Coordinates of C-alpha atoms in Angstrom, one line a residue:
X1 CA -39.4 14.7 174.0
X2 CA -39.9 14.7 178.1
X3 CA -39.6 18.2 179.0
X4 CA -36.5 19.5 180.1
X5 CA -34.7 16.5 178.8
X6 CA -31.2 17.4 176.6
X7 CA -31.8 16.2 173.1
X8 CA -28.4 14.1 171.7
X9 CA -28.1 11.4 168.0
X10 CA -25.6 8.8 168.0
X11 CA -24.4 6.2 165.5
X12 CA -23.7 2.8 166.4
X13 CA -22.5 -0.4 165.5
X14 CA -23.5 -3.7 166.5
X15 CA -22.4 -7.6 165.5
X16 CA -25.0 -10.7 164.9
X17 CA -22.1 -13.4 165.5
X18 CA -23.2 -17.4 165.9
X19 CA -21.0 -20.2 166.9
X20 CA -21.5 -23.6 165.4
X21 CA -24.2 -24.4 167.3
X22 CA -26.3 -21.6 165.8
X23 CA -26.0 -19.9 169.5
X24 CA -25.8 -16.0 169.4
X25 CA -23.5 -13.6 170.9
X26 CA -25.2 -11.8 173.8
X27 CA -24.0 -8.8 176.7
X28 CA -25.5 -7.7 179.5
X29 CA -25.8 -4.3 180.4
X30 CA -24.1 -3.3 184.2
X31 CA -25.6 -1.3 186.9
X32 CA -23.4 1.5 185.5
X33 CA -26.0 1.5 181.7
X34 CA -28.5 3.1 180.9
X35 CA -30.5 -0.6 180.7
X36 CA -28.9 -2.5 183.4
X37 CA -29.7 -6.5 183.6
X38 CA -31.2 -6.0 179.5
X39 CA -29.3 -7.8 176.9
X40 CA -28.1 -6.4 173.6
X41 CA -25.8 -7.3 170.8
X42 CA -22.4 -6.8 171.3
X43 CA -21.5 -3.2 170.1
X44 CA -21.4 0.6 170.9
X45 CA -20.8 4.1 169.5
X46 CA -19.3 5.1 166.1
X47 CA -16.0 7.1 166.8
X48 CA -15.7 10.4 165.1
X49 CA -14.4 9.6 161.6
X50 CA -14.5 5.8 162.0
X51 CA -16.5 3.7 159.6
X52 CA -18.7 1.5 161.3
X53 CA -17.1 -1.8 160.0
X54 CA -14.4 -1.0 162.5
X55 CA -16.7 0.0 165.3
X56 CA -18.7 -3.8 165.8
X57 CA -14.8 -5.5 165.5
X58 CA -13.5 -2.9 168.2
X59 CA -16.3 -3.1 170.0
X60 CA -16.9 -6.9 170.3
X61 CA -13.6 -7.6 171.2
X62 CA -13.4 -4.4 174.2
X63 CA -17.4 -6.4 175.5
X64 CA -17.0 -10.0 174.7
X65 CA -12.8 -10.8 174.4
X66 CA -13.4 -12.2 170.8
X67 CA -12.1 -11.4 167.2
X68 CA -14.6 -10.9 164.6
X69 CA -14.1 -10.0 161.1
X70 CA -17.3 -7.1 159.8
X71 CA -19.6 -9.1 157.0
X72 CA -22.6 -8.0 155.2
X73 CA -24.6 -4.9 156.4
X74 CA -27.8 -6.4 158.1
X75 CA -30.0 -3.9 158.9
X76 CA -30.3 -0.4 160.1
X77 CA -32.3 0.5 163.0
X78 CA -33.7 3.7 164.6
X79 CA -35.2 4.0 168.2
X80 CA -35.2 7.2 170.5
X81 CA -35.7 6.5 173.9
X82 CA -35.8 8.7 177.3
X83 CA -32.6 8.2 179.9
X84 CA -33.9 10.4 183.0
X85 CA -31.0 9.5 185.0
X86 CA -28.7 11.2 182.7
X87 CA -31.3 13.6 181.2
X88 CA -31.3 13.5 178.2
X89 CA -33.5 11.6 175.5
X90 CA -31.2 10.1 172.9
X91 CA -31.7 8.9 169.2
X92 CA -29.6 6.3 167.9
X93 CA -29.1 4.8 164.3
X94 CA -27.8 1.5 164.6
X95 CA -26.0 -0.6 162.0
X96 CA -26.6 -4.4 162.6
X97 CA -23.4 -6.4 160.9
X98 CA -23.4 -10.1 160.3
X99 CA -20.2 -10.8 161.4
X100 CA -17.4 -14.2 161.6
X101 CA -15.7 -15.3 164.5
X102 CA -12.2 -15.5 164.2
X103 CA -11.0 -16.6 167.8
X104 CA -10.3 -15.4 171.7
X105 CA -12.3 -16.2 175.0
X106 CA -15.3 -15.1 176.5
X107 CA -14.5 -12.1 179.4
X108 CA -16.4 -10.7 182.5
X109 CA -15.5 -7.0 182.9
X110 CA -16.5 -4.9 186.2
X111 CA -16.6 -1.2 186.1
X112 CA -17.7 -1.4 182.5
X113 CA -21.2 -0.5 180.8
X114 CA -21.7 -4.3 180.0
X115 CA -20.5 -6.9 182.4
X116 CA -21.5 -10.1 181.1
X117 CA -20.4 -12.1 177.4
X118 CA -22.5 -15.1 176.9
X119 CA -23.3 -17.5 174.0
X120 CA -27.4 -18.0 174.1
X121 CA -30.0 -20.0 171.3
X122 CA -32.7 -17.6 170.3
X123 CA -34.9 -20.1 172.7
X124 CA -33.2 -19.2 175.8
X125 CA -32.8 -15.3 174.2
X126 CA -36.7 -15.1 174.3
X127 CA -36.8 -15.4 177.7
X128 CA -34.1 -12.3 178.9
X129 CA -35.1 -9.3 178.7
X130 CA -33.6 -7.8 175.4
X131 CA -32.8 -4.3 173.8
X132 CA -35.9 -3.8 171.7
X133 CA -33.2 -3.7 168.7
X134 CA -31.4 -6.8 169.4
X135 CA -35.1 -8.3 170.2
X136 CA -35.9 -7.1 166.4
X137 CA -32.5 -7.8 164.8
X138 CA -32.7 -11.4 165.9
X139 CA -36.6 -11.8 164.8
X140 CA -37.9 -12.0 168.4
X141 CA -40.7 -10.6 169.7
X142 CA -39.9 -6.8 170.7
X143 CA -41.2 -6.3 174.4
X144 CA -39.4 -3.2 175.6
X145 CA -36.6 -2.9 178.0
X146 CA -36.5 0.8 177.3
X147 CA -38.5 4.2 178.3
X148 CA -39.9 6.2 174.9
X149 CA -40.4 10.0 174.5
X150 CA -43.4 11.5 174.9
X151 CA -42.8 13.1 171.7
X152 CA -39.1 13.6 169.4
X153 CA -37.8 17.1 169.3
X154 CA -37.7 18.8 166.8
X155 CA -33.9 19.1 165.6
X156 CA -31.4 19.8 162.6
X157 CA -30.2 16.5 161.2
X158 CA -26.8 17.2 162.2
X159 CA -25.2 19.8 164.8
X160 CA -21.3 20.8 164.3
X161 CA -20.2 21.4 168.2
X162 CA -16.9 23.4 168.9
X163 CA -14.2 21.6 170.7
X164 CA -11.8 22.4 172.8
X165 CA -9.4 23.3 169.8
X166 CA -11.8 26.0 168.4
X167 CA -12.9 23.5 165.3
X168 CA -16.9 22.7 164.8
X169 CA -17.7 18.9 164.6
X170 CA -20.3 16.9 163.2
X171 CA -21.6 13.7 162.7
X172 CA -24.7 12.8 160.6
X173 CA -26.2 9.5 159.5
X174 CA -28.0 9.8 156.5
X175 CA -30.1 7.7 153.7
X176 CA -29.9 7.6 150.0
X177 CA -31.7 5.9 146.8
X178 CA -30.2 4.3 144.6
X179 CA -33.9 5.0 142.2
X180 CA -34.5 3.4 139.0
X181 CA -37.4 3.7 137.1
X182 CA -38.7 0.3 135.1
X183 CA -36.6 1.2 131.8
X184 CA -33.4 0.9 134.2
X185 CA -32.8 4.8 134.3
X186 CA -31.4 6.5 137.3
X187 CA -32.3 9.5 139.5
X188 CA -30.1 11.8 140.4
X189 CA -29.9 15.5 142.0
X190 CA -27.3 18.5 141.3
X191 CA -25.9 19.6 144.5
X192 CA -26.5 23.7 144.5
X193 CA -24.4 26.2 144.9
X194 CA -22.7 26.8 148.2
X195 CA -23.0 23.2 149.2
X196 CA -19.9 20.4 149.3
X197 CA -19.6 19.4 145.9
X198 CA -21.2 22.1 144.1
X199 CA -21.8 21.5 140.5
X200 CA -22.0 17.5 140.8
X201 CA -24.5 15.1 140.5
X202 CA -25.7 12.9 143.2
X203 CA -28.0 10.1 144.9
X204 CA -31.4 11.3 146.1
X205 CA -31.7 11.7 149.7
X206 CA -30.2 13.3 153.2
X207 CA -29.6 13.9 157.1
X208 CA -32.7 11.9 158.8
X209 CA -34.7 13.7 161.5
X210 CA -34.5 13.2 165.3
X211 CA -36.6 10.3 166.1
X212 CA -37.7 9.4 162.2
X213 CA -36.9 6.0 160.3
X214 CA -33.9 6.2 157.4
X215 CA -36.5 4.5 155.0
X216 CA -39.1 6.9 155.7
X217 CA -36.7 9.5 155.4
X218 CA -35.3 8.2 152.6
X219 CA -38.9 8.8 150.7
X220 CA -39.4 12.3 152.4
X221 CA -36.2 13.4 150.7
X222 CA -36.8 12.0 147.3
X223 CA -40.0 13.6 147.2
X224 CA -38.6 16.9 148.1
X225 CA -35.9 16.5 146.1
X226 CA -36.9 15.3 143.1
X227 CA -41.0 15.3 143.2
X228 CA -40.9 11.5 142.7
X229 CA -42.9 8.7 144.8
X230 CA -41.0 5.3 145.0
X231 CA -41.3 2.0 147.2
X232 CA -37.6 1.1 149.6
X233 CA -36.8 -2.2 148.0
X234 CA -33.8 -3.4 149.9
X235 CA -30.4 -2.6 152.5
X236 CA -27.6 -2.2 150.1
X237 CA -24.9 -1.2 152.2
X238 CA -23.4 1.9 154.0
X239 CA -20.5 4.2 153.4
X240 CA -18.5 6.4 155.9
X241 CA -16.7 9.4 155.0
X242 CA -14.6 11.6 156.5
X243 CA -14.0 15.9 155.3
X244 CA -11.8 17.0 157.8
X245 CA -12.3 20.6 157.0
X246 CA -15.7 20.8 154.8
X247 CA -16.6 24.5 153.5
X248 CA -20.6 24.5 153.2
X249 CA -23.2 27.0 153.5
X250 CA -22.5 27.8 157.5
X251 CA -19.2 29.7 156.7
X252 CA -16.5 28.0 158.4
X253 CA -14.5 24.9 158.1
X254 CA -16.4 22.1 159.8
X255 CA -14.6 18.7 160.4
X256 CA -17.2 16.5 159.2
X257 CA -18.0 12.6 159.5
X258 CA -20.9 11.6 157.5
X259 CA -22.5 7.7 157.5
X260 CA -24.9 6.9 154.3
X261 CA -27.1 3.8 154.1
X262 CA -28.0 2.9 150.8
X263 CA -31.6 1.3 149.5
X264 CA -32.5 -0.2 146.1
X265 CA -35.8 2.1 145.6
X266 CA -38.1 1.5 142.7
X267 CA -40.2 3.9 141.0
X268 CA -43.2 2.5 139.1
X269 CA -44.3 5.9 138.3
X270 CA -41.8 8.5 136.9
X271 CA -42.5 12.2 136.1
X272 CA -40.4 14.9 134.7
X273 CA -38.2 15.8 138.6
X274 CA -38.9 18.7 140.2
X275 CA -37.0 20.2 143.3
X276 CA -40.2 20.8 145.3
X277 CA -38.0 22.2 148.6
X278 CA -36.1 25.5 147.4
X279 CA -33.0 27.1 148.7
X280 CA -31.9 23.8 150.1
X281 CA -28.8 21.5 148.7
X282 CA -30.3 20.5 145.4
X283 CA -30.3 22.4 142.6
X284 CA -31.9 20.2 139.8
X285 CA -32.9 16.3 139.7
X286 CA -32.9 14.3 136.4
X287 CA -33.4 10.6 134.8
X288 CA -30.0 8.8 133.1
X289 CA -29.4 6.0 131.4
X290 CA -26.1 4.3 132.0
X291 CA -24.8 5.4 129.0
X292 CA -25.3 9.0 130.2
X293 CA -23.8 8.3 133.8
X294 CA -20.3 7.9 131.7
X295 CA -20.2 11.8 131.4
X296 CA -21.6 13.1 134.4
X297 CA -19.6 14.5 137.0
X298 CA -20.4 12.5 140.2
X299 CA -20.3 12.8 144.1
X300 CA -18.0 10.7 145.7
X301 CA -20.8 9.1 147.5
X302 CA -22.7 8.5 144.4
X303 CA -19.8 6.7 142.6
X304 CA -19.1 5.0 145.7
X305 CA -22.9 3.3 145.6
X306 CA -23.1 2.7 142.2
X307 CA -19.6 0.8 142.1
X308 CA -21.1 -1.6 144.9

């Protein structure tokens, strides 16, 4: 981190929509952004509480005037990048939807952080100057538009802030495995005592770090968890949830708005799990069959994944 920059995570959502001539959706960033003339997806911040589905729909139509419907989850991406003028280096996890047009007209908006809505091919995209994520969403060569840290702080996964009305809130984005060994069993970890859901069994994984990748977190956390080593297969998806008053190990109620990716994550070497980090949310890890899963009490995340 630049010294005496504020440290600050977001989540975002942004939408990968084509036309029928296989031209992309593209905005330009204003005078008033933090990366005026670059072009990005159309997209912005994750609302307290809102799953990011509805985030790219509200926020293609408030940049570009068109209605889209969310599709498949395309990719998560992480950058952290320096904005000196606002001071203040800020981390963002973006979720990258494939998304379908449904109708409306392009609109130019003034005042706004984006001012510009066009339709581009990815021949005429490789000569603006792009968001390094849209640049690596799209497949394009990644020459950045943005200024990097000298070095990522060092910083809770999550912060709960107090508002005005006296309640603590927090948003986290966080990744989980969905880890099978090669007979088809599943890993799983006891949430401790003292944590949100206490007692039940759940997916591998947590909160990513300030400036750190969600599948190189992913693997941090399931060796700490669970002692095991696997390989990120694939993006399964993403699920938002919402605890307007959680009870956890800080005391108080916090209202609390949690985002989960999900990866497929094979491991080709299984061992008997051990929790190697103590005093932290896991109380125990352990290897099911699906006929075992049947009398497990589960997370609502974990049920959640393993319906999808």
């Amino acid at each position: 981190m630049t010294l005496g920059l504020e440290p600050l995570r977001r989540i975002a959502s942004y939408a990968v929509c084509t036309d029928g001539s296989e031209r992309v959706l593209l905005v330009r960033g204003s005078a008033s952004s933090g990366t005026p003339g670059a072009w990005s997806l159309p997209g912005g911040a994750v609302d307290h509480g809102e799953h990011p589905g509805d985030t790219v729909v509200r926020e293609t139509a408030a940049e570009t005037g068109l209605s889209v419907t969310a599709g498949p989850l395309r990719d998560v991406l992480t950058d952290v990048r320096d904005l000196r003028h606002r001071g203040m280096t800020i981390h963002t996890d973006r979720l990258v939807y494939d998304v379908r047009l449904r109708g409306g007209s392009l609109i130019e908006r003034i005042g706004q952080p984006t001012d510009l809505a066009r339709w581009v091919t990815l021949t005429e995209a490789k000569l603006l100057p792009l968001r390094p994520f849209t640049a690596a969403a799209l497949g394009l060569p990644t020459e950045t538009v943005d200024s990097p840290p000298d070095r990522p702080p060092e910083l809770p996964s999550f912060l709960a802030v107090r508002g005005a009305d006296g309640l603590h809130r927090a948003q986290r984005f966080a990744a989980y495995a969905v880890a099978t060994d090669l007979a088809r069993r599943l890993l799983l970890t006891e949430v401790a005592a003292g944590f949100p859901g206490a007692g039940r069994w759940h997916l591998p994984g947590g909160g990513t770090d300030f400036g750190e990748q969600p599948p190189v977190a992913l693997l941090r956390e399931l060796h700490e968890e669970t002692g095991q080593s696997g390989r990120v297969e694939e993006l399964l998806g993403v699920a938002s949830h919402r605890d307007a008053a959680s009870l956890g190990p800080e005391g108080y109620p916090i209202d609390w708005h949690g985002v989960r990716a999900f990866y497929r994550v094979r491991v080709h070497r299984p061992t008997v799990p051990r929790v190697a980090e103590h005093g932290g949310s896991t109380a125990r890890a352990g290897w099911f069959t699906r006929a075992e899963l049947a009398g497990l009490s589960l997370t609502e995340a974990a049920a959640e994944a393993l319906r999808a």
